[in-house]
Amino acid sequence: MKKCRYCGTEYSDDVTFCPMDRQPLDVMQSEITSSRDKAPSAGFGIRALARIADAVFGILIGFAAGILAGLVIVILSAAGIIASGWQQRIHGFSLTSLGFALIGNTAYHCFCEGIHGATLGKLCCGICVVTEDIKPSNLKGAMIRSLAYYIDSLFFGLVGYTSMSKSPLNQRYGDLWGKTVVVKTKVLAPESQRTPTLFILGLSVGAGCWFVMLAIGLILRVV
């Protein structure tokens, strides 16, 4: 067995090139750069930036969902289905609304990353999710890592950062459990990348689920 001195991945003796970091396996350690800037896996900072971009996108989705929910609420109120005073109830805190928002957010990341490999934020930051053997991501791995995000994000992301700092592939716990890796898109071989059509499909399904969940949560707040 051969072990890549850069990322730590093991390969059989007949493999001469590491597809993960595009480094030959038969060179001396001194010939391999140790610069983190050239690492194929994405670090904490760029991934946090992608999450922020997705959060901004979520605000836009929430605004659109609020318009739809408002129209539905007005119609239901006019039909006498919703009791009066809903204007006050809609401004209160609701665990139901929060739950639907979290479901929508999870579905967004799951479908975007499972179908294409990247959310809108990740696409803008030039990173994507693949399997540990550098194949296109799948829905199972995307679901596991999306659910585990709520653990990794604890203490402002310290839990996930701690896991990434110990992993040669910058894997947070969600990546370890889902057997996924977040990499820089530019280092991926063509066979490991998904088409723009699949990105549009994943984004449409994911954003659509988020939109619907947010709208339902707002409507249930006043019912």
mmCIF file with all atom_site columns, C-alpha atoms in Angstrom:
data_model
loop_
_atom_site.group_PDB
_atom_site.id
_atom_site.type_symbol
_atom_site.label_atom_id
_atom_site.label_alt_id
_atom_site.label_comp_id
_atom_site.label_asym_id
_atom_site.label_entity_id
_atom_site.label_seq_id
_atom_site.pdbx_PDB_ins_code
_atom_site.Cartn_x
_atom_site.Cartn_y
_atom_site.Cartn_z
_atom_site.occupancy
_atom_site.B_iso_or_equiv
_atom_site.pdbx_formal_charge
_atom_site.auth_seq_id
_atom_site.auth_comp_id
_atom_site.auth_asym_id
_atom_site.auth_atom_id
_atom_site.pdbx_PDB_model_num
ATOM 1   C CA . MET A 1 1   ? 0.000   0.000  0.000   1.00 0.00 ? 1   MET A CA 1
ATOM 2   C CA . LYS A 1 2   ? 1.077   3.537  -0.748  1.00 0.00 ? 2   LYS A CA 1
ATOM 3   C CA . LYS A 1 3   ? 0.128   6.541  1.341   1.00 0.00 ? 3   LYS A CA 1
ATOM 4   C CA . CYS A 1 4   ? -0.049  10.063 0.002   1.00 0.00 ? 4   CYS A CA 1
ATOM 5   C CA . ARG A 1 5   ? 2.298   12.177 2.105   1.00 0.00 ? 5   ARG A CA 1
ATOM 6   C CA . TYR A 1 6   ? 0.129   15.222 1.541   1.00 0.00 ? 6   TYR A CA 1
ATOM 7   C CA . CYS A 1 7   ? -3.443  14.170 2.384   1.00 0.00 ? 7   CYS A CA 1
ATOM 8   C CA . GLY A 1 8   ? -2.804  10.818 4.055   1.00 0.00 ? 8   GLY A CA 1
ATOM 9   C CA . THR A 1 9   ? -5.043  8.803  1.692   1.00 0.00 ? 9   THR A CA 1
ATOM 10  C CA . GLU A 1 10  ? -3.893  5.211  1.097   1.00 0.00 ? 10  GLU A CA 1
ATOM 11  C CA . TYR A 1 11  ? -3.767  3.588  -2.363  1.00 0.00 ? 11  TYR A CA 1
ATOM 12  C CA . SER A 1 12  ? -2.746  0.246  -3.811  1.00 0.00 ? 12  SER A CA 1
ATOM 13  C CA . ASP A 1 13  ? 0.824   -0.171 -5.065  1.00 0.00 ? 13  ASP A CA 1
ATOM 14  C CA . ASP A 1 14  ? -0.152  0.221  -8.717  1.00 0.00 ? 14  ASP A CA 1
ATOM 15  C CA . VAL A 1 15  ? -1.463  3.764  -8.198  1.00 0.00 ? 15  VAL A CA 1
ATOM 16  C CA . THR A 1 16  ? 1.123   6.440  -8.964  1.00 0.00 ? 16  THR A CA 1
ATOM 17  C CA . PHE A 1 17  ? -0.946  9.601  -8.688  1.00 0.00 ? 17  PHE A CA 1
ATOM 18  C CA . CYS A 1 18  ? -3.191  10.911 -5.909  1.00 0.00 ? 18  CYS A CA 1
ATOM 19  C CA . PRO A 1 19  ? -6.422  12.247 -7.493  1.00 0.00 ? 19  PRO A CA 1
ATOM 20  C CA . MET A 1 20  ? -7.264  14.074 -4.272  1.00 0.00 ? 20  MET A CA 1
ATOM 21  C CA . ASP A 1 21  ? -4.433  16.606 -4.308  1.00 0.00 ? 21  ASP A CA 1
ATOM 22  C CA . ARG A 1 22  ? -2.974  15.909 -7.756  1.00 0.00 ? 22  ARG A CA 1
ATOM 23  C CA . GLN A 1 23  ? 0.410   14.882 -6.349  1.00 0.00 ? 23  GLN A CA 1
ATOM 24  C CA . PRO A 1 24  ? 2.559   11.904 -7.452  1.00 0.00 ? 24  PRO A CA 1
ATOM 25  C CA . LEU A 1 25  ? 2.912   9.148  -4.853  1.00 0.00 ? 25  LEU A CA 1
ATOM 26  C CA . ASP A 1 26  ? 6.529   8.221  -5.573  1.00 0.00 ? 26  ASP A CA 1
ATOM 27  C CA . VAL A 1 27  ? 8.281   11.507 -4.805  1.00 0.00 ? 27  VAL A CA 1
ATOM 28  C CA . MET A 1 28  ? 10.269  12.435 -1.733  1.00 0.00 ? 28  MET A CA 1
ATOM 29  C CA . GLN A 1 29  ? 8.564   14.362 1.043   1.00 0.00 ? 29  GLN A CA 1
ATOM 30  C CA . SER A 1 30  ? 10.817  17.358 0.395   1.00 0.00 ? 30  SER A CA 1
ATOM 31  C CA . GLU A 1 31  ? 9.371   17.673 -3.090  1.00 0.00 ? 31  GLU A CA 1
ATOM 32  C CA . ILE A 1 32  ? 5.797   18.027 -1.832  1.00 0.00 ? 32  ILE A CA 1
ATOM 33  C CA . THR A 1 33  ? 4.528   21.456 -0.904  1.00 0.00 ? 33  THR A CA 1
ATOM 34  C CA . SER A 1 34  ? 2.945   21.868 2.492   1.00 0.00 ? 34  SER A CA 1
ATOM 35  C CA . SER A 1 35  ? 1.114   25.076 1.741   1.00 0.00 ? 35  SER A CA 1
ATOM 36  C CA . ARG A 1 36  ? -2.495  24.995 3.004   1.00 0.00 ? 36  ARG A CA 1
ATOM 37  C CA . ASP A 1 37  ? -3.452  27.315 0.136   1.00 0.00 ? 37  ASP A CA 1
ATOM 38  C CA . LYS A 1 38  ? -2.826  24.464 -2.298  1.00 0.00 ? 38  LYS A CA 1
ATOM 39  C CA . ALA A 1 39  ? -4.722  21.866 -0.293  1.00 0.00 ? 39  ALA A CA 1
ATOM 40  C CA . PRO A 1 40  ? -7.590  20.352 -2.309  1.00 0.00 ? 40  PRO A CA 1
ATOM 41  C CA . SER A 1 41  ? -9.982  20.251 0.625   1.00 0.00 ? 41  SER A CA 1
ATOM 42  C CA . ALA A 1 42  ? -11.785 23.437 1.636   1.00 0.00 ? 42  ALA A CA 1
ATOM 43  C CA . GLY A 1 43  ? -10.905 25.030 4.952   1.00 0.00 ? 43  GLY A CA 1
ATOM 44  C CA . PHE A 1 44  ? -13.107 26.417 7.703   1.00 0.00 ? 44  PHE A CA 1
ATOM 45  C CA . GLY A 1 45  ? -13.065 30.026 6.490   1.00 0.00 ? 45  GLY A CA 1
ATOM 46  C CA . ILE A 1 46  ? -14.284 29.487 2.938   1.00 0.00 ? 46  ILE A CA 1
ATOM 47  C CA . ARG A 1 47  ? -16.947 27.067 4.140   1.00 0.00 ? 47  ARG A CA 1
ATOM 48  C CA . ALA A 1 48  ? -18.175 29.578 6.714   1.00 0.00 ? 48  ALA A CA 1
ATOM 49  C CA . LEU A 1 49  ? -18.349 32.197 3.959   1.00 0.00 ? 49  LEU A CA 1
ATOM 50  C CA . ALA A 1 50  ? -20.442 29.832 1.836   1.00 0.00 ? 50  ALA A CA 1
ATOM 51  C CA . ARG A 1 51  ? -22.834 29.347 4.774   1.00 0.00 ? 51  ARG A CA 1
ATOM 52  C CA . ILE A 1 52  ? -23.179 33.101 5.157   1.00 0.00 ? 52  ILE A CA 1
ATOM 53  C CA . ALA A 1 53  ? -23.982 33.421 1.444   1.00 0.00 ? 53  ALA A CA 1
ATOM 54  C CA . ASP A 1 54  ? -26.622 30.698 1.792   1.00 0.00 ? 54  ASP A CA 1
ATOM 55  C CA . ALA A 1 55  ? -28.066 32.501 4.826   1.00 0.00 ? 55  ALA A CA 1
ATOM 56  C CA . VAL A 1 56  ? -28.451 35.676 2.755   1.00 0.00 ? 56  VAL A CA 1
ATOM 57  C CA . PHE A 1 57  ? -30.157 33.617 0.054   1.00 0.00 ? 57  PHE A CA 1
ATOM 58  C CA . GLY A 1 58  ? -32.395 32.194 2.766   1.00 0.00 ? 58  GLY A CA 1
ATOM 59  C CA . ILE A 1 59  ? -33.456 35.708 3.767   1.00 0.00 ? 59  ILE A CA 1
ATOM 60  C CA . LEU A 1 60  ? -34.612 36.312 0.204   1.00 0.00 ? 60  LEU A CA 1
ATOM 61  C CA . ILE A 1 61  ? -36.499 33.023 0.217   1.00 0.00 ? 61  ILE A CA 1
ATOM 62  C CA . GLY A 1 62  ? -38.049 33.977 3.561   1.00 0.00 ? 62  GLY A CA 1
ATOM 63  C CA . PHE A 1 63  ? -39.198 37.309 2.163   1.00 0.00 ? 63  PHE A CA 1
ATOM 64  C CA . ALA A 1 64  ? -40.925 35.576 -0.763  1.00 0.00 ? 64  ALA A CA 1
ATOM 65  C CA . ALA A 1 65  ? -42.420 32.956 1.569   1.00 0.00 ? 65  ALA A CA 1
ATOM 66  C CA . GLY A 1 66  ? -43.730 35.752 3.807   1.00 0.00 ? 66  GLY A CA 1
ATOM 67  C CA . ILE A 1 67  ? -45.562 37.323 0.874   1.00 0.00 ? 67  ILE A CA 1
ATOM 68  C CA . LEU A 1 68  ? -47.200 34.012 -0.035  1.00 0.00 ? 68  LEU A CA 1
ATOM 69  C CA . ALA A 1 69  ? -48.091 33.235 3.577   1.00 0.00 ? 69  ALA A CA 1
ATOM 70  C CA . GLY A 1 70  ? -49.581 36.711 3.997   1.00 0.00 ? 70  GLY A CA 1
ATOM 71  C CA . LEU A 1 71  ? -51.820 36.256 0.992   1.00 0.00 ? 71  LEU A CA 1
ATOM 72  C CA . VAL A 1 72  ? -53.003 32.861 2.219   1.00 0.00 ? 72  VAL A CA 1
ATOM 73  C CA . ILE A 1 73  ? -53.654 34.200 5.725   1.00 0.00 ? 73  ILE A CA 1
ATOM 74  C CA . VAL A 1 74  ? -55.702 37.125 4.406   1.00 0.00 ? 74  VAL A CA 1
ATOM 75  C CA . ILE A 1 75  ? -57.812 34.759 2.284   1.00 0.00 ? 75  ILE A CA 1
ATOM 76  C CA . LEU A 1 76  ? -58.359 32.369 5.192   1.00 0.00 ? 76  LEU A CA 1
ATOM 77  C CA . SER A 1 77  ? -59.236 35.260 7.486   1.00 0.00 ? 77  SER A CA 1
ATOM 78  C CA . ALA A 1 78  ? -61.771 36.613 5.008   1.00 0.00 ? 78  ALA A CA 1
ATOM 79  C CA . ALA A 1 79  ? -63.322 33.154 4.819   1.00 0.00 ? 79  ALA A CA 1
ATOM 80  C CA . GLY A 1 80  ? -63.638 33.035 8.605   1.00 0.00 ? 80  GLY A CA 1
ATOM 81  C CA . ILE A 1 81  ? -61.250 30.110 8.954   1.00 0.00 ? 81  ILE A CA 1
ATOM 82  C CA . ILE A 1 82  ? -58.720 32.059 11.016  1.00 0.00 ? 82  ILE A CA 1
ATOM 83  C CA . ALA A 1 83  ? -59.861 33.774 14.222  1.00 0.00 ? 83  ALA A CA 1
ATOM 84  C CA . SER A 1 84  ? -59.466 37.527 14.534  1.00 0.00 ? 84  SER A CA 1
ATOM 85  C CA . GLY A 1 85  ? -56.318 38.906 16.110  1.00 0.00 ? 85  GLY A CA 1
ATOM 86  C CA . TRP A 1 86  ? -53.960 37.012 13.824  1.00 0.00 ? 86  TRP A CA 1
ATOM 87  C CA . GLN A 1 87  ? -52.033 40.241 13.215  1.00 0.00 ? 87  GLN A CA 1
ATOM 88  C CA . GLN A 1 88  ? -50.718 40.041 16.781  1.00 0.00 ? 88  GLN A CA 1
ATOM 89  C CA . ARG A 1 89  ? -50.094 36.303 16.770  1.00 0.00 ? 89  ARG A CA 1
ATOM 90  C CA . ILE A 1 90  ? -47.952 36.404 13.657  1.00 0.00 ? 90  ILE A CA 1
ATOM 91  C CA . HIS A 1 91  ? -45.380 38.587 15.415  1.00 0.00 ? 91  HIS A CA 1
ATOM 92  C CA . GLY A 1 92  ? -44.922 36.217 18.365  1.00 0.00 ? 92  GLY A CA 1
ATOM 93  C CA . PHE A 1 93  ? -42.294 33.505 18.741  1.00 0.00 ? 93  PHE A CA 1
ATOM 94  C CA . SER A 1 94  ? -43.335 30.065 17.526  1.00 0.00 ? 94  SER A CA 1
ATOM 95  C CA . LEU A 1 95  ? -41.477 26.790 17.970  1.00 0.00 ? 95  LEU A CA 1
ATOM 96  C CA . THR A 1 96  ? -43.536 25.382 15.115  1.00 0.00 ? 96  THR A CA 1
ATOM 97  C CA . SER A 1 97  ? -42.312 28.075 12.737  1.00 0.00 ? 97  SER A CA 1
ATOM 98  C CA . LEU A 1 98  ? -38.728 27.537 13.901  1.00 0.00 ? 98  LEU A CA 1
ATOM 99  C CA . GLY A 1 99  ? -39.051 23.803 13.345  1.00 0.00 ? 99  GLY A CA 1
ATOM 100 C CA . PHE A 1 100 ? -40.364 24.223 9.810   1.00 0.00 ? 100 PHE A CA 1
ATOM 101 C CA . ALA A 1 101 ? -37.587 26.733 9.070   1.00 0.00 ? 101 ALA A CA 1
ATOM 102 C CA . LEU A 1 102 ? -34.940 24.242 10.205  1.00 0.00 ? 102 LEU A CA 1
ATOM 103 C CA . ILE A 1 103 ? -36.538 21.474 8.138   1.00 0.00 ? 103 ILE A CA 1
ATOM 104 C CA . GLY A 1 104 ? -36.514 23.740 5.098   1.00 0.00 ? 104 GLY A CA 1
ATOM 105 C CA . ASN A 1 105 ? -32.889 24.748 5.646   1.00 0.00 ? 105 ASN A CA 1
ATOM 106 C CA . THR A 1 106 ? -31.844 21.108 6.003   1.00 0.00 ? 106 THR A CA 1
ATOM 107 C CA . ALA A 1 107 ? -33.751 20.110 2.876   1.00 0.00 ? 107 ALA A CA 1
ATOM 108 C CA . TYR A 1 108 ? -32.111 22.939 0.929   1.00 0.00 ? 108 TYR A CA 1
ATOM 109 C CA . HIS A 1 109 ? -28.587 21.771 1.734   1.00 0.00 ? 109 HIS A CA 1
ATOM 110 C CA . CYS A 1 110 ? -29.488 18.100 1.344   1.00 0.00 ? 110 CYS A CA 1
ATOM 111 C CA . PHE A 1 111 ? -30.962 18.401 -2.139  1.00 0.00 ? 111 PHE A CA 1
ATOM 112 C CA . CYS A 1 112 ? -28.447 20.954 -3.433  1.00 0.00 ? 112 CYS A CA 1
ATOM 113 C CA . GLU A 1 113 ? -25.462 18.938 -2.239  1.00 0.00 ? 113 GLU A CA 1
ATOM 114 C CA . GLY A 1 114 ? -26.980 15.532 -2.947  1.00 0.00 ? 114 GLY A CA 1
ATOM 115 C CA . ILE A 1 115 ? -28.061 16.287 -6.511  1.00 0.00 ? 115 ILE A CA 1
ATOM 116 C CA . HIS A 1 116 ? -25.206 18.541 -7.630  1.00 0.00 ? 116 HIS A CA 1
ATOM 117 C CA . GLY A 1 117 ? -22.686 18.827 -4.816  1.00 0.00 ? 117 GLY A CA 1
ATOM 118 C CA . ALA A 1 118 ? -23.043 22.519 -4.093  1.00 0.00 ? 118 ALA A CA 1
ATOM 119 C CA . THR A 1 119 ? -25.486 25.020 -2.677  1.00 0.00 ? 119 THR A CA 1
ATOM 120 C CA . LEU A 1 120 ? -25.605 28.501 -4.158  1.00 0.00 ? 120 LEU A CA 1
ATOM 121 C CA . GLY A 1 121 ? -23.150 29.663 -1.503  1.00 0.00 ? 121 GLY A CA 1
ATOM 122 C CA . LYS A 1 122 ? -20.700 26.851 -2.194  1.00 0.00 ? 122 LYS A CA 1
ATOM 123 C CA . LEU A 1 123 ? -20.921 27.426 -5.941  1.00 0.00 ? 123 LEU A CA 1
ATOM 124 C CA . CYS A 1 124 ? -20.082 31.121 -5.472  1.00 0.00 ? 124 CYS A CA 1
ATOM 125 C CA . CYS A 1 125 ? -17.125 30.182 -3.252  1.00 0.00 ? 125 CYS A CA 1
ATOM 126 C CA . GLY A 1 126 ? -15.797 27.585 -5.684  1.00 0.00 ? 126 GLY A CA 1
ATOM 127 C CA . ILE A 1 127 ? -16.235 24.549 -3.427  1.00 0.00 ? 127 ILE A CA 1
ATOM 128 C CA . CYS A 1 128 ? -18.400 21.443 -3.560  1.00 0.00 ? 128 CYS A CA 1
ATOM 129 C CA . VAL A 1 129 ? -19.187 18.229 -1.718  1.00 0.00 ? 129 VAL A CA 1
ATOM 130 C CA . VAL A 1 130 ? -17.915 14.871 -2.986  1.00 0.00 ? 130 VAL A CA 1
ATOM 131 C CA . THR A 1 131 ? -17.578 11.401 -1.489  1.00 0.00 ? 131 THR A CA 1
ATOM 132 C CA . GLU A 1 132 ? -14.379 10.357 0.269   1.00 0.00 ? 132 GLU A CA 1
ATOM 133 C CA . ASP A 1 133 ? -13.240 8.533  -2.888  1.00 0.00 ? 133 ASP A CA 1
ATOM 134 C CA . ILE A 1 134 ? -13.746 11.740 -4.895  1.00 0.00 ? 134 ILE A CA 1
ATOM 135 C CA . LYS A 1 135 ? -16.895 10.680 -6.671  1.00 0.00 ? 135 LYS A CA 1
ATOM 136 C CA . PRO A 1 136 ? -19.988 12.870 -7.130  1.00 0.00 ? 136 PRO A CA 1
ATOM 137 C CA . SER A 1 137 ? -21.937 13.305 -3.911  1.00 0.00 ? 137 SER A CA 1
ATOM 138 C CA . ASN A 1 138 ? -25.168 11.458 -3.164  1.00 0.00 ? 138 ASN A CA 1
ATOM 139 C CA . LEU A 1 139 ? -28.346 12.179 -1.226  1.00 0.00 ? 139 LEU A CA 1
ATOM 140 C CA . LYS A 1 140 ? -27.479 9.837  1.644   1.00 0.00 ? 140 LYS A CA 1
ATOM 141 C CA . GLY A 1 141 ? -24.181 11.525 2.443   1.00 0.00 ? 141 GLY A CA 1
ATOM 142 C CA . ALA A 1 142 ? -25.708 14.961 1.938   1.00 0.00 ? 142 ALA A CA 1
ATOM 143 C CA . MET A 1 143 ? -28.559 14.172 4.339   1.00 0.00 ? 143 MET A CA 1
ATOM 144 C CA . ILE A 1 144 ? -26.205 12.917 7.055   1.00 0.00 ? 144 ILE A CA 1
ATOM 145 C CA . ARG A 1 145 ? -23.875 15.914 6.832   1.00 0.00 ? 145 ARG A CA 1
ATOM 146 C CA . SER A 1 146 ? -26.811 18.351 6.694   1.00 0.00 ? 146 SER A CA 1
ATOM 147 C CA . LEU A 1 147 ? -28.366 16.933 9.856   1.00 0.00 ? 147 LEU A CA 1
ATOM 148 C CA . ALA A 1 148 ? -25.001 16.784 11.615  1.00 0.00 ? 148 ALA A CA 1
ATOM 149 C CA . TYR A 1 149 ? -24.439 20.470 10.859  1.00 0.00 ? 149 TYR A CA 1
ATOM 150 C CA . TYR A 1 150 ? -26.551 21.359 13.896  1.00 0.00 ? 150 TYR A CA 1
ATOM 151 C CA . ILE A 1 151 ? -23.954 19.580 16.011  1.00 0.00 ? 151 ILE A CA 1
ATOM 152 C CA . ASP A 1 152 ? -20.936 20.936 14.134  1.00 0.00 ? 152 ASP A CA 1
ATOM 153 C CA . SER A 1 153 ? -22.244 24.499 14.365  1.00 0.00 ? 153 SER A CA 1
ATOM 154 C CA . LEU A 1 154 ? -22.470 24.475 18.169  1.00 0.00 ? 154 LEU A CA 1
ATOM 155 C CA . PHE A 1 155 ? -20.459 27.168 19.973  1.00 0.00 ? 155 PHE A CA 1
ATOM 156 C CA . PHE A 1 156 ? -20.216 29.255 16.777  1.00 0.00 ? 156 PHE A CA 1
ATOM 157 C CA . GLY A 1 157 ? -18.785 26.342 14.809  1.00 0.00 ? 157 GLY A CA 1
ATOM 158 C CA . LEU A 1 158 ? -16.124 25.379 17.350  1.00 0.00 ? 158 LEU A CA 1
ATOM 159 C CA . VAL A 1 159 ? -17.257 21.729 17.352  1.00 0.00 ? 159 VAL A CA 1
ATOM 160 C CA . GLY A 1 160 ? -16.892 21.466 13.585  1.00 0.00 ? 160 GLY A CA 1
ATOM 161 C CA . TYR A 1 161 ? -13.628 23.421 13.599  1.00 0.00 ? 161 TYR A CA 1
ATOM 162 C CA . THR A 1 162 ? -12.136 21.065 16.166  1.00 0.00 ? 162 THR A CA 1
ATOM 163 C CA . SER A 1 163 ? -12.987 18.069 13.995  1.00 0.00 ? 163 SER A CA 1
ATOM 164 C CA . MET A 1 164 ? -11.604 19.740 10.858  1.00 0.00 ? 164 MET A CA 1
ATOM 165 C CA . SER A 1 165 ? -8.339  20.645 12.570  1.00 0.00 ? 165 SER A CA 1
ATOM 166 C CA . LYS A 1 166 ? -7.737  16.955 13.337  1.00 0.00 ? 166 LYS A CA 1
ATOM 167 C CA . SER A 1 167 ? -8.667  15.699 9.862   1.00 0.00 ? 167 SER A CA 1
ATOM 168 C CA . PRO A 1 168 ? -6.199  15.629 6.929   1.00 0.00 ? 168 PRO A CA 1
ATOM 169 C CA . LEU A 1 169 ? -9.179  16.250 4.638   1.00 0.00 ? 169 LEU A CA 1
ATOM 170 C CA . ASN A 1 170 ? -10.756 19.035 6.729   1.00 0.00 ? 170 ASN A CA 1
ATOM 171 C CA . GLN A 1 171 ? -13.775 16.873 7.547   1.00 0.00 ? 171 GLN A CA 1
ATOM 172 C CA . ARG A 1 172 ? -16.193 18.035 10.185  1.00 0.00 ? 172 ARG A CA 1
ATOM 173 C CA . TYR A 1 173 ? -18.163 15.369 12.057  1.00 0.00 ? 173 TYR A CA 1
ATOM 174 C CA . GLY A 1 174 ? -20.952 15.502 9.472   1.00 0.00 ? 174 GLY A CA 1
ATOM 175 C CA . ASP A 1 175 ? -18.413 14.727 6.745   1.00 0.00 ? 175 ASP A CA 1
ATOM 176 C CA . LEU A 1 176 ? -16.914 11.868 8.730   1.00 0.00 ? 176 LEU A CA 1
ATOM 177 C CA . TRP A 1 177 ? -20.318 10.306 9.366   1.00 0.00 ? 177 TRP A CA 1
ATOM 178 C CA . GLY A 1 178 ? -21.577 10.940 5.833   1.00 0.00 ? 178 GLY A CA 1
ATOM 179 C CA . LYS A 1 179 ? -18.231 9.929  4.255   1.00 0.00 ? 179 LYS A CA 1
ATOM 180 C CA . THR A 1 180 ? -18.006 13.219 2.382   1.00 0.00 ? 180 THR A CA 1
ATOM 181 C CA . VAL A 1 181 ? -15.334 15.819 1.711   1.00 0.00 ? 181 VAL A CA 1
ATOM 182 C CA . VAL A 1 182 ? -15.674 19.481 0.752   1.00 0.00 ? 182 VAL A CA 1
ATOM 183 C CA . VAL A 1 183 ? -13.113 20.298 -1.931  1.00 0.00 ? 183 VAL A CA 1
ATOM 184 C CA . LYS A 1 184 ? -12.148 23.141 -4.213  1.00 0.00 ? 184 LYS A CA 1
ATOM 185 C CA . THR A 1 185 ? -14.042 22.654 -7.449  1.00 0.00 ? 185 THR A CA 1
ATOM 186 C CA . LYS A 1 186 ? -11.076 23.600 -9.617  1.00 0.00 ? 186 LYS A CA 1
ATOM 187 C CA . VAL A 1 187 ? -9.072  20.534 -8.527  1.00 0.00 ? 187 VAL A CA 1
ATOM 188 C CA . LEU A 1 188 ? -11.791 18.034 -9.409  1.00 0.00 ? 188 LEU A CA 1
ATOM 189 C CA . ALA A 1 189 ? -11.442 15.804 -12.444 1.00 0.00 ? 189 ALA A CA 1
ATOM 190 C CA . PRO A 1 190 ? -14.286 16.156 -14.984 1.00 0.00 ? 190 PRO A CA 1
ATOM 191 C CA . GLU A 1 191 ? -15.753 12.769 -14.057 1.00 0.00 ? 191 GLU A CA 1
ATOM 192 C CA . SER A 1 192 ? -16.159 13.919 -10.451 1.00 0.00 ? 192 SER A CA 1
ATOM 193 C CA . GLN A 1 193 ? -18.146 17.022 -11.377 1.00 0.00 ? 193 GLN A CA 1
ATOM 194 C CA . ARG A 1 194 ? -21.868 17.366 -11.990 1.00 0.00 ? 194 ARG A CA 1
ATOM 195 C CA . THR A 1 195 ? -23.451 19.344 -14.819 1.00 0.00 ? 195 THR A CA 1
ATOM 196 C CA . PRO A 1 196 ? -24.938 22.860 -14.515 1.00 0.00 ? 196 PRO A CA 1
ATOM 197 C CA . THR A 1 197 ? -28.326 21.306 -15.270 1.00 0.00 ? 197 THR A CA 1
ATOM 198 C CA . LEU A 1 198 ? -28.106 19.251 -12.088 1.00 0.00 ? 198 LEU A CA 1
ATOM 199 C CA . PHE A 1 199 ? -27.178 22.376 -10.144 1.00 0.00 ? 199 PHE A CA 1
ATOM 200 C CA . ILE A 1 200 ? -30.316 24.113 -11.379 1.00 0.00 ? 200 ILE A CA 1
ATOM 201 C CA . LEU A 1 201 ? -32.345 21.008 -10.490 1.00 0.00 ? 201 LEU A CA 1
ATOM 202 C CA . GLY A 1 202 ? -30.837 20.731 -7.019  1.00 0.00 ? 202 GLY A CA 1
ATOM 203 C CA . LEU A 1 203 ? -31.224 24.440 -6.332  1.00 0.00 ? 203 LEU A CA 1
ATOM 204 C CA . SER A 1 204 ? -34.827 24.437 -7.542  1.00 0.00 ? 204 SER A CA 1
ATOM 205 C CA . VAL A 1 205 ? -35.814 21.457 -5.403  1.00 0.00 ? 205 VAL A CA 1
ATOM 206 C CA . GLY A 1 206 ? -33.858 22.619 -2.350  1.00 0.00 ? 206 GLY A CA 1
ATOM 207 C CA . ALA A 1 207 ? -34.945 26.247 -2.480  1.00 0.00 ? 207 ALA A CA 1
ATOM 208 C CA . GLY A 1 208 ? -38.511 25.164 -3.235  1.00 0.00 ? 208 GLY A CA 1
ATOM 209 C CA . CYS A 1 209 ? -38.618 22.988 -0.131  1.00 0.00 ? 209 CYS A CA 1
ATOM 210 C CA . TRP A 1 210 ? -37.196 25.806 1.986   1.00 0.00 ? 210 TRP A CA 1
ATOM 211 C CA . PHE A 1 211 ? -39.758 28.242 0.560   1.00 0.00 ? 211 PHE A CA 1
ATOM 212 C CA . VAL A 1 212 ? -42.699 25.923 1.228   1.00 0.00 ? 212 VAL A CA 1
ATOM 213 C CA . MET A 1 213 ? -41.561 25.070 4.774   1.00 0.00 ? 213 MET A CA 1
ATOM 214 C CA . LEU A 1 214 ? -41.161 28.735 5.679   1.00 0.00 ? 214 LEU A CA 1
ATOM 215 C CA . ALA A 1 215 ? -44.587 29.612 4.285   1.00 0.00 ? 215 ALA A CA 1
ATOM 216 C CA . ILE A 1 216 ? -46.261 26.728 6.137   1.00 0.00 ? 216 ILE A CA 1
ATOM 217 C CA . GLY A 1 217 ? -44.557 27.717 9.363   1.00 0.00 ? 217 GLY A CA 1
ATOM 218 C CA . LEU A 1 218 ? -45.855 31.284 9.091   1.00 0.00 ? 218 LEU A CA 1
ATOM 219 C CA . ILE A 1 219 ? -49.386 30.145 8.320   1.00 0.00 ? 219 ILE A CA 1
ATOM 220 C CA . LEU A 1 220 ? -49.460 27.694 11.229  1.00 0.00 ? 220 LEU A CA 1
ATOM 221 C CA . ARG A 1 221 ? -48.335 30.470 13.551  1.00 0.00 ? 221 ARG A CA 1
ATOM 222 C CA . VAL A 1 222 ? -51.733 32.180 13.286  1.00 0.00 ? 222 VAL A CA 1
ATOM 223 C CA . VAL A 1 223 ? -54.057 29.224 12.812  1.00 0.00 ? 223 VAL A CA 1
#
